[in-house]
Short mmCIF file of C-alpha atoms in Angstrom, two decimals:
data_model
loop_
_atom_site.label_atom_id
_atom_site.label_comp_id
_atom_site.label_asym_id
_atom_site.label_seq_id
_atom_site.Cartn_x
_atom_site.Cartn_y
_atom_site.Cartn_z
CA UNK A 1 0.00 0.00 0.00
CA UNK A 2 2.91 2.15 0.79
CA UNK A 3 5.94 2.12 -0.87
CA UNK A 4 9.17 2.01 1.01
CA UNK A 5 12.15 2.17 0.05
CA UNK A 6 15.30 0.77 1.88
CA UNK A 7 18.75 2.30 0.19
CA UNK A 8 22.31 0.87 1.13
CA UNK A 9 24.17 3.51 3.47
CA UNK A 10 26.65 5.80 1.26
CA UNK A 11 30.31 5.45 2.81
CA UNK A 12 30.66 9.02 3.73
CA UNK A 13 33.99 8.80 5.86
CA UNK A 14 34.43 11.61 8.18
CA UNK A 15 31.02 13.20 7.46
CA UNK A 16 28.38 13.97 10.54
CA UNK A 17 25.82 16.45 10.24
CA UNK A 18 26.21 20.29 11.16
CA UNK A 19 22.28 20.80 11.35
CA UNK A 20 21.44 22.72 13.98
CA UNK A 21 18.09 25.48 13.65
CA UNK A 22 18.45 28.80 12.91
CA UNK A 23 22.12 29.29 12.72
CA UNK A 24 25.21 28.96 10.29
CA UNK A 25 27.57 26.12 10.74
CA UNK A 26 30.29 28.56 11.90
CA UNK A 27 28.20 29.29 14.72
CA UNK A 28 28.03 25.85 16.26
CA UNK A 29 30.99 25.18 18.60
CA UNK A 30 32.42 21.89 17.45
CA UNK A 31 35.87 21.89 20.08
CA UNK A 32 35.21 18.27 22.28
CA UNK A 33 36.22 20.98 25.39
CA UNK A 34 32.66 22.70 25.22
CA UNK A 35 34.64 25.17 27.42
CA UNK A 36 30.93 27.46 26.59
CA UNK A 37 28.95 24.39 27.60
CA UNK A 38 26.55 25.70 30.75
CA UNK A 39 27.57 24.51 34.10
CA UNK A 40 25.41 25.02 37.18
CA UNK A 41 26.14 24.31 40.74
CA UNK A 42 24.04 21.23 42.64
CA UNK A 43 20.21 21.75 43.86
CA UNK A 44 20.15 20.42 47.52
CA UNK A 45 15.59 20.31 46.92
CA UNK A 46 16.34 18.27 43.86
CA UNK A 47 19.12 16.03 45.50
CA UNK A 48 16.79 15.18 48.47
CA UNK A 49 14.47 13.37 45.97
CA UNK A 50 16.94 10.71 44.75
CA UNK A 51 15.55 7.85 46.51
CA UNK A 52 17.90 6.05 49.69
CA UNK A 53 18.15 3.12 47.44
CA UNK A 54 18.83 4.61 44.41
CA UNK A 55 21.78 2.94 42.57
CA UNK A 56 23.29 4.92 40.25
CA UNK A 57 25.21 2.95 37.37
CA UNK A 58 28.78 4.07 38.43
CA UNK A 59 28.51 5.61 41.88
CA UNK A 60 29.00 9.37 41.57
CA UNK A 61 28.35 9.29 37.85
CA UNK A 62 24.63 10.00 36.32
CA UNK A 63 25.12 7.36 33.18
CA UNK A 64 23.16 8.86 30.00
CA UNK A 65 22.25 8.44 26.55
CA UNK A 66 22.39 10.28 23.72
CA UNK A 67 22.07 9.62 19.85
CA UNK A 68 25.29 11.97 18.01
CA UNK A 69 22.87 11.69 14.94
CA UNK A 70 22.57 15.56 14.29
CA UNK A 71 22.94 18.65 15.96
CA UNK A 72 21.07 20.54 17.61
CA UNK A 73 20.46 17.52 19.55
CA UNK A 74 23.20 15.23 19.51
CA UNK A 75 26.44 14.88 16.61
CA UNK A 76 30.18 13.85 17.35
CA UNK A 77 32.71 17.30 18.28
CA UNK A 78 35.45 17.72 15.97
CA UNK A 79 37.45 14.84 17.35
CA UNK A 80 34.67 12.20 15.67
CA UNK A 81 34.16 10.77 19.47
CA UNK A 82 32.91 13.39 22.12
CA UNK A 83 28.97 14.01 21.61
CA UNK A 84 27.92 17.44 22.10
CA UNK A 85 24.71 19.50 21.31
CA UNK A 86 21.33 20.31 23.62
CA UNK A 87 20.59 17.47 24.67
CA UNK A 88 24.41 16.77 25.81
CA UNK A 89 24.13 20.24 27.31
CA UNK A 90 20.52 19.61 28.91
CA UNK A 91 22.02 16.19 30.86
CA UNK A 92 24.81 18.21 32.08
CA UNK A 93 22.38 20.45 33.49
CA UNK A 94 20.77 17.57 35.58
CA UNK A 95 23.95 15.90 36.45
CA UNK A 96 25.31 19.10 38.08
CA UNK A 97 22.19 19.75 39.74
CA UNK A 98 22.13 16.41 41.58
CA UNK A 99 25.54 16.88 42.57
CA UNK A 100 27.14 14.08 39.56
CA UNK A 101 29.88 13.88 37.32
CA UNK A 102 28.44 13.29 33.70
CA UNK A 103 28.77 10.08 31.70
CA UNK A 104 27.50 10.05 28.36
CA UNK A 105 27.02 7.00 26.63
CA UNK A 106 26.63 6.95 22.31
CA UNK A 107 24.40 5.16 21.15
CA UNK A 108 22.26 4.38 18.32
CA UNK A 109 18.50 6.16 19.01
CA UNK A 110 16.80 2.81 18.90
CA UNK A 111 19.37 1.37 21.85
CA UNK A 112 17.71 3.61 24.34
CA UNK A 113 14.75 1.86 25.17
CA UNK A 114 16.59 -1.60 26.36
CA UNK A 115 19.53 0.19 27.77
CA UNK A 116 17.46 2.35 30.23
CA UNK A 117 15.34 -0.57 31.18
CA UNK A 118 18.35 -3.15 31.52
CA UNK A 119 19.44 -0.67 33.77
CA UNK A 120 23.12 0.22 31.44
CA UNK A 121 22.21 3.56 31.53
CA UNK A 122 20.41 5.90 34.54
CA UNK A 123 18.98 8.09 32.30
CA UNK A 124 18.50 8.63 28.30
CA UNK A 125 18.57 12.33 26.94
CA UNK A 126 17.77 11.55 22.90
CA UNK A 127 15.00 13.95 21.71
CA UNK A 128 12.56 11.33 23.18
CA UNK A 129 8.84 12.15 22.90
CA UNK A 130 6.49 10.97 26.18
CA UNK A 131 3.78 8.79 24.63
CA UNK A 132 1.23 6.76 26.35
CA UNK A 133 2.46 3.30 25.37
CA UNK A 134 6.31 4.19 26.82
CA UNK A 135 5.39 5.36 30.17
CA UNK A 136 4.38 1.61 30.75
CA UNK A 137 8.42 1.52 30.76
CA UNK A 138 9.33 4.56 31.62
CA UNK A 139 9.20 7.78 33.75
CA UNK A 140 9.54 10.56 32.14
CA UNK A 141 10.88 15.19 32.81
CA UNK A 142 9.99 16.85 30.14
CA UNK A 143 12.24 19.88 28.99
CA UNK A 144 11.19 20.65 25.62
CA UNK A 145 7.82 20.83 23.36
CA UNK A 146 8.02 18.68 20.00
CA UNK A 147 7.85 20.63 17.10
CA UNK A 148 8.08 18.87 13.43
CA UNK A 149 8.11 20.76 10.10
CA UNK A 150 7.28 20.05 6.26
CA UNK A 151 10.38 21.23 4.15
CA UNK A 152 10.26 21.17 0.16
CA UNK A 153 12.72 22.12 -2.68
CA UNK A 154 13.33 25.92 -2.63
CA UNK A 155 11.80 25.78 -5.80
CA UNK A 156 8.61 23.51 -5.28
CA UNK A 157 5.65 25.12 -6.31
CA UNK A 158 4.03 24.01 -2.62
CA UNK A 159 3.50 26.76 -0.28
CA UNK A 160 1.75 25.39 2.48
CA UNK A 161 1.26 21.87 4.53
CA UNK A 162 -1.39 22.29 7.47
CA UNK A 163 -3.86 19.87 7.01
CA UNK A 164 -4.26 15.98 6.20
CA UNK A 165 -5.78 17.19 2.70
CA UNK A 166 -2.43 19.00 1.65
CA UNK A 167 -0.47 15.62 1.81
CA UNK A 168 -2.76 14.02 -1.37
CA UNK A 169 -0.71 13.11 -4.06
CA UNK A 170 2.19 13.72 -2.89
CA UNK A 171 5.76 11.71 -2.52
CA UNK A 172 6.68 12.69 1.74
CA UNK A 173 9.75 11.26 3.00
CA UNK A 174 9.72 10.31 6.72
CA UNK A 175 11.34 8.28 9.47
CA UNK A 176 10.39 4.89 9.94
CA UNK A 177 8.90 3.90 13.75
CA UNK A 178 8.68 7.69 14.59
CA UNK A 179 5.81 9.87 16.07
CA UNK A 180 5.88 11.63 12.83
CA UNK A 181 5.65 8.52 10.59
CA UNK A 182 2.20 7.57 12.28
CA UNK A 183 0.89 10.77 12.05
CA UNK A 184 1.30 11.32 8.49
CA UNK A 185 -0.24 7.55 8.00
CA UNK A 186 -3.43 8.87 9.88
CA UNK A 187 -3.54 11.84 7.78
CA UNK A 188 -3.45 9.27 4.76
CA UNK A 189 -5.73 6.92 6.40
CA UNK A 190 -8.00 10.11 6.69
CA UNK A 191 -7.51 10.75 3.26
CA UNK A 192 -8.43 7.65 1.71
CA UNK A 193 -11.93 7.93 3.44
CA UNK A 194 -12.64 11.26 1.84
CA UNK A 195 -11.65 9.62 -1.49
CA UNK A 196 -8.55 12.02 -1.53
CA UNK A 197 -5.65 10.73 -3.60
CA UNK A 198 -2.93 8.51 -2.25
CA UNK A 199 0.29 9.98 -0.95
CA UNK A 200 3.37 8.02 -1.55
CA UNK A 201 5.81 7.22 1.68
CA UNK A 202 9.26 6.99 1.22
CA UNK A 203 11.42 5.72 3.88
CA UNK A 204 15.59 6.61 3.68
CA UNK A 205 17.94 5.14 5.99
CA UNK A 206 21.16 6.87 4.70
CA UNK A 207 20.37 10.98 5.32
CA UNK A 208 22.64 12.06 1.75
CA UNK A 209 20.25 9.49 0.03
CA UNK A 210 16.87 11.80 1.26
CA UNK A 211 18.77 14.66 0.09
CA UNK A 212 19.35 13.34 -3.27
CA UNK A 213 15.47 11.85 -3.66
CA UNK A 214 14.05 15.21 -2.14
CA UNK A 215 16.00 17.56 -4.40
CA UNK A 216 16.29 15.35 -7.72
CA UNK A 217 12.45 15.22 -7.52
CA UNK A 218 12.12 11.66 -6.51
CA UNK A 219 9.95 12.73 -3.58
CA UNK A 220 8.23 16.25 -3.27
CA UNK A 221 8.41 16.86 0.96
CA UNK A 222 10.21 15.65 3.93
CA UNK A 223 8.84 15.73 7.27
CA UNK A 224 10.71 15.59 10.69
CA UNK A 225 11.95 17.44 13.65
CA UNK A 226 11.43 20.98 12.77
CA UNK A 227 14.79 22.34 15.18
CA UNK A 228 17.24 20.18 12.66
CA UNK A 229 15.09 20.68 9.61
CA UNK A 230 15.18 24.70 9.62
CA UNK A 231 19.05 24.83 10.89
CA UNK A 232 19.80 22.53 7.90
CA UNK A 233 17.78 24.87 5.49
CA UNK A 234 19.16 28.53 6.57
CA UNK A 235 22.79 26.46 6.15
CA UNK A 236 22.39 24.50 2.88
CA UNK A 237 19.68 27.29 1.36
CA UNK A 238 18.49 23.94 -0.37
CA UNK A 239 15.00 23.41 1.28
CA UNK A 240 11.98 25.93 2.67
CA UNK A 241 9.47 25.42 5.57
CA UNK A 242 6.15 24.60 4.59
CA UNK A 243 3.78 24.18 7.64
CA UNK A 244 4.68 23.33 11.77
CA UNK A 245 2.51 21.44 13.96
CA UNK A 246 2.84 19.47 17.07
CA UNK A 247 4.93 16.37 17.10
CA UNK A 248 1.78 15.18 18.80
CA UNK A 249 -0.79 16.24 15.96
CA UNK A 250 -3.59 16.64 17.21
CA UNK A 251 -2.60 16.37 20.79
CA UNK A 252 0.39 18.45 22.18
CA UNK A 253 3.75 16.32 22.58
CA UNK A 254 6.41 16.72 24.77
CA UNK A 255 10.00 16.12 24.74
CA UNK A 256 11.77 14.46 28.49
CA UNK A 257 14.03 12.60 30.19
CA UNK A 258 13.45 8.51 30.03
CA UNK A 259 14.17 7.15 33.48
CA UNK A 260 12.97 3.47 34.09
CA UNK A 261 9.52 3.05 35.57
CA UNK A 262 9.56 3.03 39.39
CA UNK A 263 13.29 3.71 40.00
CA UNK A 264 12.51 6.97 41.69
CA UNK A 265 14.92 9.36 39.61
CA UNK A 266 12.30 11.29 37.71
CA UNK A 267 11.09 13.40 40.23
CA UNK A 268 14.43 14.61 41.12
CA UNK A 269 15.52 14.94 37.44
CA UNK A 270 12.11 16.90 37.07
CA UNK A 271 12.74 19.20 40.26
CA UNK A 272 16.60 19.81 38.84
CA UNK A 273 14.99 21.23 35.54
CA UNK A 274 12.40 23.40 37.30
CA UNK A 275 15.34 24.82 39.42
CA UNK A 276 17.50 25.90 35.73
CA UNK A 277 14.34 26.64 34.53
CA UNK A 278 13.69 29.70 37.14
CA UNK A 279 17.11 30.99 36.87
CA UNK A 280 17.42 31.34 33.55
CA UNK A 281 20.39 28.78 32.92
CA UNK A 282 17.62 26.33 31.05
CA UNK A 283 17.15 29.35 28.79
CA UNK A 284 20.66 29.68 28.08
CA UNK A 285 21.37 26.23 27.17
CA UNK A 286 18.15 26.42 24.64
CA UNK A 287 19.28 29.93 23.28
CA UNK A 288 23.03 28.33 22.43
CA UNK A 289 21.70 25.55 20.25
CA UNK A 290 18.42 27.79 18.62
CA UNK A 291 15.90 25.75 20.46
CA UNK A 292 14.19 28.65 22.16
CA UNK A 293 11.04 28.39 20.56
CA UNK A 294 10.72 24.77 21.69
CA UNK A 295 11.05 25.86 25.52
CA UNK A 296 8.78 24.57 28.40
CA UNK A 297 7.72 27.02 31.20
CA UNK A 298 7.43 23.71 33.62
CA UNK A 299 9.26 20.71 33.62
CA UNK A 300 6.76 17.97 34.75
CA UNK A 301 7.05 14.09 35.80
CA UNK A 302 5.46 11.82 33.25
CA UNK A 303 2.77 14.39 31.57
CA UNK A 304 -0.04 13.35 29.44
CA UNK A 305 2.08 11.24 26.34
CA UNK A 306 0.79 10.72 22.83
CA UNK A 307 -2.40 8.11 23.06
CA UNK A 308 -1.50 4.42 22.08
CA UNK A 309 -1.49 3.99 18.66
#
């Protein structure tokens, strides 16, 4: 019904992505040192909430994940090995509030899930959205709203995605086993009941492969995070928002902190973010990677997630 494509990976040695929103890729600080990275000191309130029996994976050390897939979130610093980005930036805010050294972990996104749970990692910090269905595994402190965006070929006649009707017809690239994937299938599924022509989905694993399919005309619109989408557009001046909406479409989503369920960490991970939050260093770490727009006024322990699909 769908057609999906699976391309081999290019072998693009020495290549990681400089996408981060709103600003030019001399802008992004690439040294492994971070020496501008935002450093707070501990929060005694948020400290008292680790639970007695609380064992962290190395004892003074909060263990977390992150994904170096792309920046502003997560890519590899100029030495190819040392992740840095937001979501590096946002753990280091919690680890100093609770009074631990940080330990981040690379991984690949889908690794998260097991490694939290097996109880590898304390804590995973990878642009994860709180949805119904993964709070059966998971607490969750949010820190960020979930935006996603519709970018086309500068010169695509399309000017505006807002609605399930604007997809007919069209050729949309999108993740596979995202948030965003299953929206876009409802808004097809909706589609098809009004009669509305079919929309084609193309799935990429290899990110220079999208590019190529998306600007030789092999596909017409990509959809995806909106913070890596626009920095990649103002950089490569290839691609042009078309329409935002909430990464929880129709509902609101939310972006957290994956803890495992019961282990007692979230509410202190949840107070430490409130505390940055009120003095302005949450704000800071947001404004150095572009994310401003995407900024909570509350952090909040396991919020209403994305319904069940």
């Amino acid at each position: 019904m769908y057609r999906k494509s699976r391309l081999l990976r290019l072998a693009l040695a020495g290549l990681f992505s400089l996408v981060v929103s709103g600003a030019s890729a001399q802008d992004a600080d690439l040294n492994p040192d971070q020496n501008d990275r935002i450093r707070v000191e501990k929060v005694d309130a948020a400290i008292k909430l680790i639970p007695a029996d609380y064992k962290f994976v190395t004892p003074g050390k909060l263990t977390v994940a992150t994904n170096p897939g792309r920046l502003p979130f997560a890519a590899y610093a100029s030495d190819t090995k040392t992740a840095i980005g937001s979501e590096p930036d946002l753990a280091q805010l919690v680890a100093d509030s609770l009074g631990l050294q940080l330990e981040l972990v690379p991984i690949a996104w889908a690794d998260w899930p097991l490694g939290v749970t097996s109880g590898r990692f304390d804590a995973a910090v990878t642009n994860i959205t709180v949805t119904e269905e993964r709070k059966l595994k998971f607490d969750f402190s949010s820190y960020r709203n979930d935006l996603l965006g519709f970018y086309v070929p500068v010169a695509s006649k399309i000017t505006s995605i807002s609605k399930p009707e604007d997809v007919a017809g069209l050729r949309v690239i999108v993740a596979s086993g995202t948030n965003q994937e299953q929206i876009l299938l409802r808004w097809i599924e909706a589609n098809k009941a009004k009669g509305l022509a079919a929309t084609d989905v193309q799935y990429y694993d290899d990110e220079a492969v999208l590019d190529v399919a998306l600007q030789s005309g092999r596909a017409d619109a990509y959809l995806g995070p909106n913070a890596t989408s626009a920095y990649k557009s103002a950089k490569e001046k290839k691609t042009r928002l078309v329409g935002t909406f909430s990464g929880g479409w129709p509902q609101t989503a939310e972006i957290a902190v994956a803890t495992k369920k019961g282990a007692g960490l979230a509410d202190a991970v949840t107070a430490a973010v409130n505390e940055q939050i009120k003095n302005g260093n949450y704000a800071k770490v947001l404004a150095r990677w572009n994310l401003s727009a995407e900024a909570v006024t509350q952090s909040r322990t396991n919020p209403p997630g994305l319904p069940k699909s």
